[in-house]
Amino acid sequence: MIRLNCFIRVSEENRTAVLEAAKTLTAASIEQDGCVAYDIFESATRPDVLLICETWRDQAALDAHSASEVFKVEAGKMHELAEMKLEKFEF
């Protein structure tokens, strides 16, 4: 399995738009084949930090997700409006 932790740092003015894009992406992603878990977390101590945690069955499922139109559109929006850092773990 593959776990991705996507840390998002966003300004107050862009927070709502980024969170909406993340929610749209999450709703679509949890329906994709091979998605084990997909969650958004908001920091309790830093309002400028969000975290998306994704778990995928295998690389093929992650590749299909990354190639999906919803990923391209919604992740594109988030990249335009926020700083993002990705951590990848295989287990």
Tab-separated table of C-alpha atoms in Angstrom:
chain	number	residue	atom	x	y	z
A	1	MET	CA	0.000	0.000	0.000
A	2	ILE	CA	0.980	3.598	-0.507
A	3	ARG	CA	0.321	6.494	1.870
A	4	LEU	CA	0.574	10.098	0.734
A	5	ASN	CA	0.566	13.002	3.155
A	6	CYS	CA	-0.023	16.265	1.347
A	7	PHE	CA	0.689	19.277	3.548
A	8	ILE	CA	-1.011	22.455	2.363
A	9	ARG	CA	-0.099	25.926	3.560
A	10	VAL	CA	-2.670	28.477	2.479
A	11	SER	CA	-3.365	32.138	3.140
A	12	GLU	CA	-6.560	33.187	4.873
A	13	GLU	CA	-7.870	34.747	1.661
A	14	ASN	CA	-7.453	31.488	-0.312
A	15	ARG	CA	-8.364	29.031	2.445
A	16	THR	CA	-12.036	28.610	1.509
A	17	ALA	CA	-11.280	27.997	-2.178
A	18	VAL	CA	-8.517	25.495	-1.371
A	19	LEU	CA	-10.691	23.659	1.136
A	20	GLU	CA	-13.543	23.422	-1.383
A	21	ALA	CA	-11.181	22.023	-4.036
A	22	ALA	CA	-9.865	19.511	-1.494
A	23	LYS	CA	-13.401	18.442	-0.563
A	24	THR	CA	-14.339	17.964	-4.225
A	25	LEU	CA	-11.188	15.944	-4.819
A	26	THR	CA	-11.786	13.842	-1.708
A	27	ALA	CA	-15.386	13.023	-2.626
A	28	ALA	CA	-14.327	11.828	-6.080
A	29	SER	CA	-11.186	10.041	-4.915
A	30	ILE	CA	-12.838	7.818	-2.307
A	31	GLU	CA	-14.961	6.372	-5.119
A	32	GLN	CA	-11.944	5.445	-7.276
A	33	ASP	CA	-10.785	1.850	-7.551
A	34	GLY	CA	-7.872	1.186	-5.235
A	35	CYS	CA	-8.537	4.046	-2.829
A	36	VAL	CA	-8.306	2.694	0.714
A	37	ALA	CA	-8.682	6.045	2.514
A	38	TYR	CA	-8.737	9.741	1.628
A	39	ASP	CA	-9.183	12.379	4.330
A	40	ILE	CA	-8.727	16.113	4.871
A	41	PHE	CA	-7.521	17.429	8.208
A	42	GLU	CA	-7.432	21.007	9.474
A	43	SER	CA	-4.775	22.014	11.995
A	44	ALA	CA	-6.170	22.881	15.424
A	45	THR	CA	-3.241	25.214	16.104
A	46	ARG	CA	-2.404	26.710	12.681
A	47	PRO	CA	-5.299	28.000	10.568
A	48	ASP	CA	-3.004	28.200	7.518
A	49	VAL	CA	-2.313	24.437	7.473
A	50	LEU	CA	-4.398	21.641	5.961
A	51	LEU	CA	-3.414	18.004	5.434
A	52	ILE	CA	-4.715	15.470	2.958
A	53	CYS	CA	-3.914	11.855	3.860
A	54	GLU	CA	-4.401	9.311	1.088
A	55	THR	CA	-3.939	5.548	1.122
A	56	TRP	CA	-3.844	3.610	-2.149
A	57	ARG	CA	-3.814	-0.145	-2.776
A	58	ASP	CA	-0.851	0.051	-5.150
A	59	GLN	CA	1.053	2.264	-7.586
A	60	ALA	CA	-1.311	1.422	-10.453
A	61	ALA	CA	-4.284	2.783	-8.479
A	62	LEU	CA	-2.333	5.910	-7.537
A	63	ASP	CA	-1.281	6.421	-11.165
A	64	ALA	CA	-4.921	6.159	-12.319
A	65	HIS	CA	-5.937	8.685	-9.650
A	66	SER	CA	-3.171	11.086	-10.689
A	67	ALA	CA	-4.287	10.834	-14.325
A	68	SER	CA	-7.959	11.474	-13.531
A	69	GLU	CA	-9.581	14.687	-14.688
A	70	VAL	CA	-10.846	15.571	-11.218
A	71	PHE	CA	-7.324	15.291	-9.813
A	72	LYS	CA	-5.872	17.471	-12.564
A	73	VAL	CA	-8.518	20.172	-12.086
A	74	GLU	CA	-8.804	20.258	-8.291
A	75	ALA	CA	-5.114	19.686	-7.484
A	76	GLY	CA	-4.339	22.340	-10.097
A	77	LYS	CA	-6.536	24.820	-8.240
A	78	MET	CA	-4.817	24.000	-4.951
A	79	HIS	CA	-1.336	24.380	-6.479
A	80	GLU	CA	-2.274	27.820	-7.804
A	81	LEU	CA	-3.565	29.044	-4.436
A	82	ALA	CA	-1.330	27.363	-1.846
A	83	GLU	CA	2.071	25.891	-1.066
A	84	MET	CA	2.072	22.103	-1.078
A	85	LYS	CA	4.513	19.460	0.134
A	86	LEU	CA	4.077	15.738	-0.496
A	87	GLU	CA	5.410	12.830	1.560
A	88	LYS	CA	5.137	9.280	0.197
A	89	PHE	CA	5.398	6.053	2.213
A	90	GLU	CA	5.125	2.485	0.971
A	91	PHE	CA	4.156	-0.316	3.333
